[in-house]
Short mmCIF file of C-alpha atoms in Angstrom, two decimals:
data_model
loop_
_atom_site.label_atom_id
_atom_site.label_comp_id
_atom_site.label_asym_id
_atom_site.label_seq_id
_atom_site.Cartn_x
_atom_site.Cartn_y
_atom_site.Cartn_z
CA UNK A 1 132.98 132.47 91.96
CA UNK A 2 131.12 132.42 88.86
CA UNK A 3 132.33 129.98 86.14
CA UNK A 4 133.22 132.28 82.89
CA UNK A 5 133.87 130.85 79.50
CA UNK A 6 137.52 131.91 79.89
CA UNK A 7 137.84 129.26 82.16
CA UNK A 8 136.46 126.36 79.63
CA UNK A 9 138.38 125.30 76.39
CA UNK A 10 138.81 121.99 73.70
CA UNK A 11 136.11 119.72 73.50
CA UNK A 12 133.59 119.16 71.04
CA UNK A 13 129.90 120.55 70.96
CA UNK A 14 131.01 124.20 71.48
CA UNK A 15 133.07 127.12 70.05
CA UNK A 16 135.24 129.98 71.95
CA UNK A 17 136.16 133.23 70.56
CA UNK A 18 137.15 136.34 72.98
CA UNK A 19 133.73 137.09 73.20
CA UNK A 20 132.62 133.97 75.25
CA UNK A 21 131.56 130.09 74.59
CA UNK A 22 128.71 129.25 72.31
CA UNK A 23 127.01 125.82 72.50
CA UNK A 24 124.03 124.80 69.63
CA UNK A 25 123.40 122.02 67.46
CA UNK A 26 125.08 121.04 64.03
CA UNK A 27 123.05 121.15 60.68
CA UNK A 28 125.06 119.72 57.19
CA UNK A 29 127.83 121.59 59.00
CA UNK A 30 126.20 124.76 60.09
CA UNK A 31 126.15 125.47 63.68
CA UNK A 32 123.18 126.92 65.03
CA UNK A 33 124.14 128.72 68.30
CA UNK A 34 121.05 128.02 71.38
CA UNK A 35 123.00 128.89 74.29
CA UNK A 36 126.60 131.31 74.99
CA UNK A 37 128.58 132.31 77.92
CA UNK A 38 130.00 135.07 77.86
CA UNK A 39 133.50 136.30 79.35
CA UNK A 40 131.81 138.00 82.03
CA UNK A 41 129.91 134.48 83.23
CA UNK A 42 126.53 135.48 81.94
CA UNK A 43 124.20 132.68 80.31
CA UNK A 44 122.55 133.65 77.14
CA UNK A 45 120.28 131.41 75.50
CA UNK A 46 118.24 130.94 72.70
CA UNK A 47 114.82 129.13 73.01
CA UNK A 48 113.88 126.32 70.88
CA UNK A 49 110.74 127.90 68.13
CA UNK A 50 108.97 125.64 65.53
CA UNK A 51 107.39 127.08 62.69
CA UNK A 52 104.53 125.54 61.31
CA UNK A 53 102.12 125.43 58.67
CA UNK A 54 100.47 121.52 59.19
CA UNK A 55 96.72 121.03 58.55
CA UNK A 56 97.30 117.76 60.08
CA UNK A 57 97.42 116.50 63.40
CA UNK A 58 100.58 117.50 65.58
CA UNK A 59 102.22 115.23 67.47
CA UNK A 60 104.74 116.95 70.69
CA UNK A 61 104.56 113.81 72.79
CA UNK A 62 108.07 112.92 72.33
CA UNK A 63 109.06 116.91 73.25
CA UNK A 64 111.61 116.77 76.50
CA UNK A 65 112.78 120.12 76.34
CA UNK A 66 111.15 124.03 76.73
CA UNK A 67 109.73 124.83 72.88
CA UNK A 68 106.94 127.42 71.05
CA UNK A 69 105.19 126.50 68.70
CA UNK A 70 104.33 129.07 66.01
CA UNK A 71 101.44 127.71 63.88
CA UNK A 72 100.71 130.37 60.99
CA UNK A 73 97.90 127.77 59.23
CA UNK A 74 94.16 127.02 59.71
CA UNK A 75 93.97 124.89 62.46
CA UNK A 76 91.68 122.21 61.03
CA UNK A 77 87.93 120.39 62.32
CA UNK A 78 89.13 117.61 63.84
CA UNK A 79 92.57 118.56 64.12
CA UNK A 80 94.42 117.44 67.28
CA UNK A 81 98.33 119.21 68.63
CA UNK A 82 98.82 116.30 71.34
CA UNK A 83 100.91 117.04 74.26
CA UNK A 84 103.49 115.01 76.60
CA UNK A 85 101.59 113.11 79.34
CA UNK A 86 103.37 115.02 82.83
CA UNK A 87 106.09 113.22 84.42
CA UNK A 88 108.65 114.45 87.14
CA UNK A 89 111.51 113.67 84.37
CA UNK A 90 109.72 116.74 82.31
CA UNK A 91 110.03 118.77 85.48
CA UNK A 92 110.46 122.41 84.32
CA UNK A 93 109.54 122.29 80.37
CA UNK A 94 107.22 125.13 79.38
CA UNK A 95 105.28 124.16 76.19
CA UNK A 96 103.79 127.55 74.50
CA UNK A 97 101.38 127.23 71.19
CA UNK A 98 100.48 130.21 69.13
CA UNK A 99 97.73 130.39 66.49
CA UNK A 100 98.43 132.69 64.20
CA UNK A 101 94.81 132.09 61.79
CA UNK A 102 91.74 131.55 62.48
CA UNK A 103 90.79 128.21 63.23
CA UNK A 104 88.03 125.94 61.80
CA UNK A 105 84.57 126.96 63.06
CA UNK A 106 83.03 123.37 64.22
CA UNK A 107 81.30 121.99 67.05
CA UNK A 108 83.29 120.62 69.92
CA UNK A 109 83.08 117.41 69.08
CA UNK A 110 84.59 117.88 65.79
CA UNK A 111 86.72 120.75 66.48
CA UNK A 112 90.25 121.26 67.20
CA UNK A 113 91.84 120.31 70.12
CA UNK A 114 94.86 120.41 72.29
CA UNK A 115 95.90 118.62 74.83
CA UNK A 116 96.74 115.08 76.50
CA UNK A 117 96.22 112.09 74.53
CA UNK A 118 93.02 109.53 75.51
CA UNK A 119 95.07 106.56 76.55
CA UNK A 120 97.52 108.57 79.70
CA UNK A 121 96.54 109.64 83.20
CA UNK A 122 97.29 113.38 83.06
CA UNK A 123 95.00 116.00 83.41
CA UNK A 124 94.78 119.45 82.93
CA UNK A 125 94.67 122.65 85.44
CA UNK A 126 94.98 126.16 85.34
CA UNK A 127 92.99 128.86 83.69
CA UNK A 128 91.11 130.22 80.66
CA UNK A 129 90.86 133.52 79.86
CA UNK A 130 88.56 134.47 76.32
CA UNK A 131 88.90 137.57 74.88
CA UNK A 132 86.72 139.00 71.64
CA UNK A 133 87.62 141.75 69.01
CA UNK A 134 84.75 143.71 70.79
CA UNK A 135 87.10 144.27 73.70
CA UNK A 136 84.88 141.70 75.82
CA UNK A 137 86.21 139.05 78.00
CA UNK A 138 85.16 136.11 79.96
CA UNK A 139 87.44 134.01 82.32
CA UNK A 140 86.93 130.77 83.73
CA UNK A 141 89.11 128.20 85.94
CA UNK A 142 90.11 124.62 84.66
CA UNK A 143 89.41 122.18 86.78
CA UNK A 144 92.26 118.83 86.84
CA UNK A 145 88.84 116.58 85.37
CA UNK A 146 89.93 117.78 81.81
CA UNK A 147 91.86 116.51 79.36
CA UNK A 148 91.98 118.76 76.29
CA UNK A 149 90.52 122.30 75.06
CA UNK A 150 88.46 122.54 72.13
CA UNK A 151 89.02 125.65 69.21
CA UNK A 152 86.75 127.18 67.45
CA UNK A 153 87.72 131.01 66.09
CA UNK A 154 84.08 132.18 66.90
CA UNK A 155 82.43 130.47 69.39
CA UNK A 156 81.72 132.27 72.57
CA UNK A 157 81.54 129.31 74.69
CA UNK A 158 84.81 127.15 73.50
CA UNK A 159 88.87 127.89 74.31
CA UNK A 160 89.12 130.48 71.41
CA UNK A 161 91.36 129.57 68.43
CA UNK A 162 91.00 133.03 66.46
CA UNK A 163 94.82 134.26 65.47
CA UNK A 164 96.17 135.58 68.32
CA UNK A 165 95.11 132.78 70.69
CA UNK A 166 98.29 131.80 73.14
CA UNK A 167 98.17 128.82 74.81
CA UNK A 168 100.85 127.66 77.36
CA UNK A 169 101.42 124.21 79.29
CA UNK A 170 103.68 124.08 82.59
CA UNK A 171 104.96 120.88 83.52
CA UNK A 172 105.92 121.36 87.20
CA UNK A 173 107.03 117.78 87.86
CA UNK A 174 104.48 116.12 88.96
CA UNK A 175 103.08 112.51 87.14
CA UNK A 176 99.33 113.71 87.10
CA UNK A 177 99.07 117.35 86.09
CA UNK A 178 99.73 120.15 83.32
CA UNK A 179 99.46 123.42 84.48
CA UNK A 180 97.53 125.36 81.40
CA UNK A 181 97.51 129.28 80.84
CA UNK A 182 95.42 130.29 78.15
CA UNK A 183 94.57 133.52 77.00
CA UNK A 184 92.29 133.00 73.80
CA UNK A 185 91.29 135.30 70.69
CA UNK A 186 87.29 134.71 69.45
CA UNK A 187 85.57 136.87 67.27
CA UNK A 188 82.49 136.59 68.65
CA UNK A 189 81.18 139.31 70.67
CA UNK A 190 80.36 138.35 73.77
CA UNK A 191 82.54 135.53 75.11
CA UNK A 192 80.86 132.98 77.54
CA UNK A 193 81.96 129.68 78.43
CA UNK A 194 80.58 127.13 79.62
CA UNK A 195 81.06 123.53 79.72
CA UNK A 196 81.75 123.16 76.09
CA UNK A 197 85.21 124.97 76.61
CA UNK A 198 87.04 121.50 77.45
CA UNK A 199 86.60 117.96 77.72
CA UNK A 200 88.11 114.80 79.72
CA UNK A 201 88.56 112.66 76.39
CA UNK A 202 91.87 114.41 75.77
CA UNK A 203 92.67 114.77 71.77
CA UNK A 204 94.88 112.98 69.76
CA UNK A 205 94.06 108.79 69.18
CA UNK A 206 93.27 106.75 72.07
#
């Protein structure tokens, strides 16, 4: 049978009313509810979202659990968000990153970047879509040789960064890989990448 918050009571960490069990986290005494069950033995629950507005590098390698991160600034040259190297502890975390401006228009080798940092062994897999404002598209696969994806808001050849781009990161367990699913805003025209669109440095410091 299912368990149903009727049947759990006391302890600390969590609250009961007659409308089910809510778990969350404290803050100066205000209780932020992430997760409930309800009477009827449903799970509800609340992801964890970051708002940001950082011009500076971004640092998620310490991140263990399923997050979003909102950033609603200009994504700067040379600015890095640096991911969690994979390991099969971090089985099951979903890491999604949303630009919400227009990031810095630079070369790749000064752009923005996300991804793995220089000095770990994971790679990066999955695919790239880039879409433009003039209702083009180009799509490419990532091959497990790269370590980051470079921004920049109109390039046709790079991993977009134009508000709207949505980048996600699947860590499926494994000690080698992160599963990427992009699907990237530019303004130019007519996307096409090419090589330019990632690179096996990773971003972050080495």
């Amino acid at each position: 049978s299912r368990i149903k918050a009727t049947h759990l009571r006391g302890g600390g960490g969590h609250s009961y009313s007659d409308s089910g069990l809510t778990f969350g986290t404290s803050n100066s005494g205000a209780v932020s509810t992430k997760m409930k069950l309800d009477n009827a033995g449903n799970l509800h629950a609340r992801p964890a979202i970051t708002l940001s507005t950082s011009t500076s590098d971004i640092d998620l390698t310490s991140t263990a659990y399923s997050t979003t991160l909102i950033l609603d600034a200009v994504m700067a040259a040379g600015q890095s968000i640096t991911l969690p190297q994979p390991t099969a502890a971090l089985a099951g975390m979903v890491i999604d990153i949303h630009l919400m401006q227009d990031c810095a228009t630079t070369p790749n080798t000064t752009g923005p970047a996300i991804g793995l940092a220089n000095g770990g062994s994971g790679v990066l897999k999955g695919s790239l879509t880039l879409m433009s404002t003039g209702a083009n598209m180009d799509v490419v696969a990532i091959p497990s040789s790269q370590k980051a994806l470079w921004l920049d808001s109109d390039s046709e050849k790079m991993s977009g960064g134009a508000a709207g781009s949505h980048y996600q990161f699947i860590y499926a367990g494994g000690t080698t890989t992160v599963y990427v699913k992009a699907v990237a805003m530019t303004s130019h025209a007519t996307p096409a990448l090419d090589a330019n669109y990632a690179f096996g440095g990773g971003s972050g410091t080495s």
